[in-house]
Amino acid sequence: MAMSWLAIKARTKANPLLTRRALRLRTICSGRLGFATSESDPPDPPVAGTKFLESFKEEFEVGSGVISLETGKIARFANGAVVLGMEQTKVLSTVAAGKGDAVRDFLPLTVDYQEKQFAQGVIPNTFMRREGAPKERELLCGRIIDRPIRPLFPAGFYHEIQVIASVLSSDGKQDPDVMAANATSAALMLSDIPWGGPIGVVRIGRICGQFIVNPTMDELSLSDLNLVYACTRDKTLMIDVQAREISEKDLEAGLRLAHPEAVKYLEPQIRLAARAGKQKKEYTLSMVSKETFEKVRNMAEAPIEAVFTDPSYGKFERGEALEKITEDVKSALEEECDEQSLKVLPKVVDAVRKQVVRKKIISEGSRVDGRHLDEVRPIYCEAGYLPILHGSAIFNRGDTQVLCTVTLGAPQEAQRLDSLVGPPTKRFMLHYSFPPFSINEIGKRAGLNRREVGHGTLAEKALLAVLPPEDDFPYTVRINSEVMASDGSTSMATVCGGSMALMDAGIPLREHVAGVSVGLVTDVDPANGEIRDYRILTDILGLEDHLGDMDFKIAGTRNGVTAIQLDIKPAGIPLDIICESLESARKGRLQILDHMEREIRAPRTQADRNSTRLVTLKFGNDAIRRFIGPLGALKRKIEDETGARISVGDGTITIVAKNQAVMEKVQDKVDFIIGREIVVGGIYKGIVTSVKEYGAFVEFNGGQEGQDVRGNIKLSRKAILPQPGSEKKKIVQQSASVNKEVPNVWAPLEDVSNQEQQKSTLKELPLGKNEDTTAMPYASSPPAVVIRSAEECDEAEKSDGLAKTSKSSPKQMGSSKRGNKLKKGQPSDDMPRSTLSSILSESLSRGAGEKEPGSEDADVETPMTPQKLKLGTEVTAKVYQLRARGLVLDLGGGIRGMYKFEVKVFCGNHY
């Protein structure tokens, strides 16, 4: 070797491992092969440098809370990142801009809000133990952030922007949605993205008439107002309201309080951006040259104006006419080979349309369809369009049409919510669907749509204010709104249709709720951006929404507002104009309520047999365990057989059935399994398990059997047979309820007498609109019996001459034929034939040891043979067995026959 040992050591001192490998040195240590270590030359331990995270923080007060804005500590690579904290709740918002200059004609802004379960120290209760697709709440919070920041991006800025807001920790006291919106504003201020902020977002509540700034979740649960307000220093950007019929005057007071409170968020953001913000970058803006705009305007303005001044055009006819104008201009530009104008033609034509429509409204006060500014389109209402459903309604306003349906369910069918704040379940749901055919287009239907979720939630908040409280109304309710045709404000049409459908379902709403959308057209001074003139439009068309400045959706009753959603297109609108729009919306809402009340003014007063029924029964835990069965098998079997939904709580069983017939069937099964309180005079259904010489055994109460003579319980079939008038009514009125401890029974309202029955301690379910309290049970139901004391039965037997001490027996109604000779006891042609009721009555009332009726006077008969049986032969027989569909009769001679039950239908006072 040319290299000495010392030379090798000098080169490899920094890496002893390389030295050992190069020399192939090995040692045996604990039975394993390894490299020998050198105690004289230990490796130098690595020393980590100290990373200094320079962070910037601003603290300020809004309402009664201290708010902090911090940047620089986390998410340093994001274009802008801010952590906003309030007590123990912290929200991180980041913004990023796409690279390159893509050719677009819109702003591709994406806002994602996410609540992960780690923020409250919980592992997700999913199979993968991971968060899944965005929940409805996350989509709605994303819209709260998106709506106020979108109008402040400069015109022509079409670069891709993504906002991600994440909840880092939550103490459950504050709703993170408003915090995320303010954090996003601060992050945009720190970034190099051009943006006309900052904005401030604040929440206002009201308890006992006192307004509260940024209320806690506990305070919000007591508040009759949930107002989210966003603004710049002097203009309103976004309003979102859920209220309990708050008056327009009180709402205006809340808005005027919210504005100065929201402005408090602005200065801290400006200070933070001055300390840690980036220099705004020069982005390419997609602007149309003045020459191109004037050229296209000169070619398209006149024909466009002609279309907009003709009110006879419908939505699609107007659209086709405008499209033809665009094609004509395109052909002219192609002849001139003006490629630059052709690239921006759709945008320029749209700008010309906007200019023509706005000028016509401002100068002439007339609209595209010829209406006055405060006029509502023609309305058509129809409640009960689908009578087989629990509730349904069609609502038309102009060309906008929605079909709303109501479905009632059990309490356990309430929607489960996994949000960080708020209630864990939701019992009232409104699902809004906007299919492509409603605007004569094609498209895919998959997953949650942000727009559909937002519109459905707005209508849901509007109707929630008038629903009865949960204690009085235990149902889970789902409204499904299907948009059948769209030409403006389908969400407000959903409010109107949903209100009528709820009343059609018999749900006792306090008031009807209607909604209307108000628009705005402004004339702005191009020099300073100030509004010189404006017009407020009631019930805007889809075109007026697109070409106007504002879509102000307001829903409420005659007493006040229940929900609001304000979206605007310019960079803010003065609050005075917003407050003025409230009165225009109120007048339009009253016009719509008049039409709705003419169609259906109050909840349905007649409950049919298709109406859903709900009953809550109270039992002991042992009885409930007996009802559930092993692993819930018995409960599931009843649900499968009847189609009802049964939920079991602590000492309660709640049953929801789709109609009264199913409810009766389920209650019979529950009674049969668990048992019930046996009351003298009560009428019960049971199964005749066997018929003996001395009476019948009837199983009717949790497996308990009663006997008519020798048992502890005396049963009487005869007592419930049809009797003249008041006698039958008296028996029914004496009947006992299934369970006297039922706390809540709700069903569609009937008349006043039925409402009184609902308040009574019996808690009986209401009868259908064609039912009568004197009616017999359905023929398909098991025979009913009435419980009587022994003394009462003895008195009844004596009065009928059927006491055991009597020496005479009743005449037999059946007979046999020998040749053509009529025997004693055989009925003549004008005598009634034996019926099931008479057979059972005589069989059950006959004691042991009695002779058969007519046996003393009857001739001795020869044994019956099959050869003697012919069609029309009348025979005398004994009841051998009772089955579900009839009686097995013993004819003698080892011959048995079947006597089928005769099905009778009770109508009025006659069978």
XYZ file of C-alpha atoms in Angstrom, residues 301-612:
312
model
C -76.887 48.287 -28.452
C -79.926 49.057 -30.639
C -81.112 45.452 -31.181
C -80.515 44.647 -27.502
C -82.588 47.630 -26.437
C -85.402 46.500 -28.764
C -85.480 43.115 -27.052
C -85.500 44.575 -23.552
C -88.294 47.031 -24.347
C -90.627 44.230 -25.474
C -92.316 42.756 -22.345
C -93.929 39.959 -24.381
C -90.681 37.989 -24.381
C -90.421 35.098 -21.951
C -87.171 33.956 -20.373
C -86.114 31.592 -23.142
C -87.532 33.664 -25.982
C -85.572 36.657 -24.694
C -82.452 34.539 -24.342
C -82.741 33.221 -27.893
C -83.188 36.759 -29.257
C -80.106 38.002 -27.394
C -78.093 35.022 -28.573
C -79.047 35.798 -32.168
C -77.777 39.369 -31.701
C -74.448 38.001 -30.446
C -74.169 35.703 -33.473
C -74.867 38.591 -35.827
C -72.129 40.709 -34.232
C -69.770 37.737 -34.366
C -70.387 37.296 -38.090
C -69.662 40.973 -38.712
C -66.394 40.813 -36.754
C -65.339 37.672 -38.603
C -65.824 39.461 -41.914
C -63.542 42.213 -40.618
C -61.063 39.631 -39.261
C -61.045 41.409 -35.910
C -59.561 38.603 -33.795
C -59.024 40.838 -30.770
C -62.711 41.753 -30.547
C -63.796 38.166 -31.150
C -61.835 36.968 -28.098
C -63.727 39.246 -25.717
C -67.066 39.320 -27.567
C -69.188 37.460 -24.926
C -67.891 39.701 -22.133
C -68.467 42.897 -24.116
C -71.976 41.922 -25.209
C -72.845 41.126 -21.591
C -71.529 44.550 -20.547
C -73.682 46.224 -23.212
C -76.763 44.336 -21.984
C -76.041 45.468 -18.447
C -75.666 49.065 -19.540
C -78.940 49.043 -21.508
C -81.008 47.454 -18.746
C -79.641 49.664 -15.979
C -80.162 52.833 -18.009
C -83.755 51.856 -18.771
C -84.539 51.167 -15.093
C -82.872 54.316 -13.778
C -84.272 56.716 -16.381
C -87.712 55.230 -17.085
C -88.471 53.191 -13.973
C -89.636 50.234 -16.089
C -88.340 46.693 -16.000
C -87.551 44.020 -18.559
C -90.934 42.287 -18.220
C -92.910 45.542 -18.033
C -93.612 45.469 -14.284
C -93.464 48.382 -11.893
C -90.472 48.525 -9.585
C -92.464 47.323 -6.529
C -94.692 44.815 -8.338
C -94.608 41.077 -7.593
C -95.030 38.616 -10.448
C -98.289 36.591 -10.786
C -98.571 33.842 -8.163
C -100.088 30.368 -8.272
C -100.402 28.218 -5.118
C -101.623 24.644 -4.675
C -101.479 22.713 -1.410
C -101.948 18.946 -1.282
C -100.744 18.336 -4.845
C -99.568 14.816 -3.870
C -102.265 13.645 -1.418
C -100.617 10.318 -0.610
C -97.646 12.133 0.945
C -97.678 13.633 4.412
C -97.676 17.132 2.931
C -97.001 18.748 -0.439
C -97.401 22.063 -2.239
C -96.640 23.776 -5.535
C -95.606 27.411 -5.558
C -95.328 29.496 -8.735
C -94.150 33.079 -8.936
C -93.851 34.175 -12.541
C -91.861 31.464 -14.321
C -90.247 30.236 -11.098
C -91.779 27.008 -9.807
C -90.923 24.718 -6.885
C -92.493 21.514 -5.598
C -92.128 21.043 -1.842
C -92.886 17.814 0.022
C -92.943 17.070 3.749
C -91.952 13.761 5.339
C -92.395 13.082 9.046
C -90.200 10.649 10.924
C -89.297 9.359 14.349
C -87.158 11.363 16.789
C -84.203 9.010 16.266
C -84.187 9.934 12.570
C -82.894 13.414 13.374
C -79.696 14.367 11.567
C -76.519 13.842 13.573
C -74.120 16.786 13.528
C -70.375 16.449 14.133
C -69.589 20.159 14.300
C -67.325 21.639 16.941
C -70.081 23.907 18.255
C -73.838 23.842 18.359
C -76.387 21.084 19.031
C -75.487 17.439 18.273
C -78.655 16.755 16.254
C -81.083 18.557 13.995
C -84.730 17.511 13.826
C -85.824 19.856 11.024
C -84.151 19.570 7.629
C -84.805 21.313 4.327
C -83.046 19.882 1.294
C -83.014 22.071 -1.794
C -82.366 20.588 -5.230
C -81.699 22.519 -8.438
C -81.804 19.987 -11.312
C -80.432 21.033 -14.722
C -83.784 20.658 -16.470
C -85.128 23.607 -14.453
C -83.172 25.915 -16.781
C -83.307 23.616 -19.831
C -79.723 22.449 -19.511
C -77.904 19.167 -19.018
C -75.499 18.414 -16.228
C -74.253 15.846 -13.743
C -75.811 15.324 -10.336
C -73.207 14.260 -7.785
C -72.267 15.220 -4.239
C -73.116 18.277 -2.202
C -73.373 21.525 -4.118
C -72.393 24.705 -2.252
C -75.151 26.744 -3.847
C -77.826 24.139 -3.124
C -76.702 23.755 0.481
C -76.711 27.530 0.958
C -80.169 28.050 -0.557
C -81.638 25.135 1.385
C -80.200 26.351 4.685
C -81.578 29.838 4.109
C -85.100 28.456 3.601
C -84.634 26.123 6.565
C -83.763 29.032 8.876
C -86.766 30.974 7.606
C -89.228 28.189 8.482
C -87.606 27.026 11.712
C -88.851 30.129 13.520
C -92.526 29.135 13.233
C -92.300 25.425 14.046
C -93.859 24.265 17.335
C -91.409 23.490 20.165
C -89.905 20.027 20.360
C -91.757 19.144 23.560
C -95.083 19.644 21.791
C -93.870 18.398 18.426
C -91.547 15.380 18.685
C -91.405 14.551 14.990
C -88.341 14.741 12.792
C -89.355 16.728 9.699
C -87.776 16.760 6.254
C -88.805 19.176 3.530
C -87.601 18.389 0.044
C -87.707 21.284 -2.407
C -87.423 20.393 -6.086
C -86.965 23.375 -8.389
C -89.097 22.694 -11.444
C -88.401 25.973 -13.250
C -86.056 28.832 -12.378
C -86.241 32.499 -13.261
C -85.161 34.236 -10.090
C -85.232 33.595 -6.344
C -85.955 29.869 -6.118
C -84.826 29.891 -2.473
C -87.596 32.348 -1.550
C -90.087 30.270 -3.555
C -88.922 27.308 -1.473
C -89.821 29.209 1.699
C -93.352 29.812 0.406
C -93.863 26.263 -0.882
C -92.365 24.753 2.267
C -94.696 26.757 4.509
C -97.768 25.559 2.619
C -96.521 21.949 2.587
C -96.024 22.027 6.359
C -99.588 23.205 6.863
C -100.820 20.597 4.401
C -99.134 17.994 6.612
C -101.145 19.251 9.579
C -98.152 20.708 11.408
C -99.342 23.562 13.643
C -97.245 26.462 12.372
C -97.711 29.758 14.197
C -97.781 31.752 10.971
C -97.251 31.375 7.251
C -93.747 32.336 6.077
C -93.069 33.923 2.684
C -89.922 35.216 1.042
C -89.058 37.680 -1.688
C -85.834 38.852 -3.286
C -85.105 42.572 -3.634
C -82.632 43.923 -6.191
C -80.772 47.178 -6.714
C -79.632 49.170 -9.759
C -77.270 52.102 -9.159
C -75.873 54.942 -11.209
C -72.247 55.427 -10.104
C -70.048 58.419 -10.748
C -66.963 57.002 -12.547
C -64.752 59.740 -11.139
C -65.135 58.967 -7.425
C -67.251 55.797 -7.340
C -70.074 57.467 -5.414
C -73.703 56.474 -6.093
C -75.565 59.291 -7.846
C -78.941 57.541 -8.218
C -80.455 54.142 -7.535
C -83.646 52.071 -7.876
C -84.875 49.247 -5.601
C -86.559 46.347 -7.434
C -89.033 43.988 -5.752
C -89.117 40.309 -6.828
C -86.222 40.328 -9.273
C -85.904 38.139 -12.351
C -82.846 36.011 -12.941
C -81.677 38.546 -15.547
C -82.110 41.421 -13.081
C -80.094 39.478 -10.529
C -77.288 38.960 -13.056
C -77.219 42.533 -14.363
C -78.019 44.295 -11.069
C -75.951 45.133 -7.998
C -77.700 43.258 -5.210
C -79.631 40.094 -4.379
C -81.301 40.791 -1.034
C -83.359 37.749 0.051
C -85.734 38.446 2.947
C -88.191 35.927 4.447
C -90.665 36.363 7.263
C -94.230 36.358 8.527
C -96.701 39.202 8.900
C -95.133 39.865 12.288
C -91.487 40.145 11.272
C -88.366 38.785 9.608
C -87.140 35.220 10.111
C -84.187 34.993 7.682
C -82.040 37.223 5.445
C -79.236 36.676 2.969
C -77.593 39.626 1.226
C -75.147 39.179 -1.654
C -73.746 42.101 -3.624
C -71.561 42.547 -6.703
C -69.951 45.999 -6.265
C -67.448 46.786 -3.536
C -70.079 47.599 -0.946
C -73.464 49.341 -0.668
C -74.350 52.095 1.846
C -76.249 50.813 4.870
C -78.995 53.421 4.366
C -79.983 51.799 1.057
C -80.017 48.373 2.736
C -82.368 49.604 5.461
C -84.620 51.244 2.860
C -84.875 47.887 1.056
C -86.373 46.268 4.168
C -89.636 48.149 3.709
C -89.875 47.232 0.025
C -89.392 43.580 0.942
C -92.072 43.765 3.639
C -94.676 45.075 1.205
C -93.843 42.393 -1.340
C -93.951 39.705 1.345
C -97.455 40.731 2.411
C -98.703 40.425 -1.180
C -97.382 36.865 -1.379
C -98.824 35.915 2.029
C -102.280 36.975 0.831
C -102.129 34.426 -2.004
C -100.784 31.663 0.238
C -103.469 32.198 2.872
C -106.208 32.038 0.277
C -104.972 28.555 -0.642
C -104.391 27.223 2.887
C -104.805 29.476 5.909
C -104.264 27.016 8.757
C -102.998 23.454 9.287
C -105.264 20.775 7.888
C -108.168 20.139 10.267
C -109.011 16.633 9.040
C -106.566 13.777 9.540
C -106.898 10.928 7.072
C -105.574 7.414 7.491
C -102.449 8.234 5.461
C -101.239 10.756 8.037
C -98.205 9.848 10.095
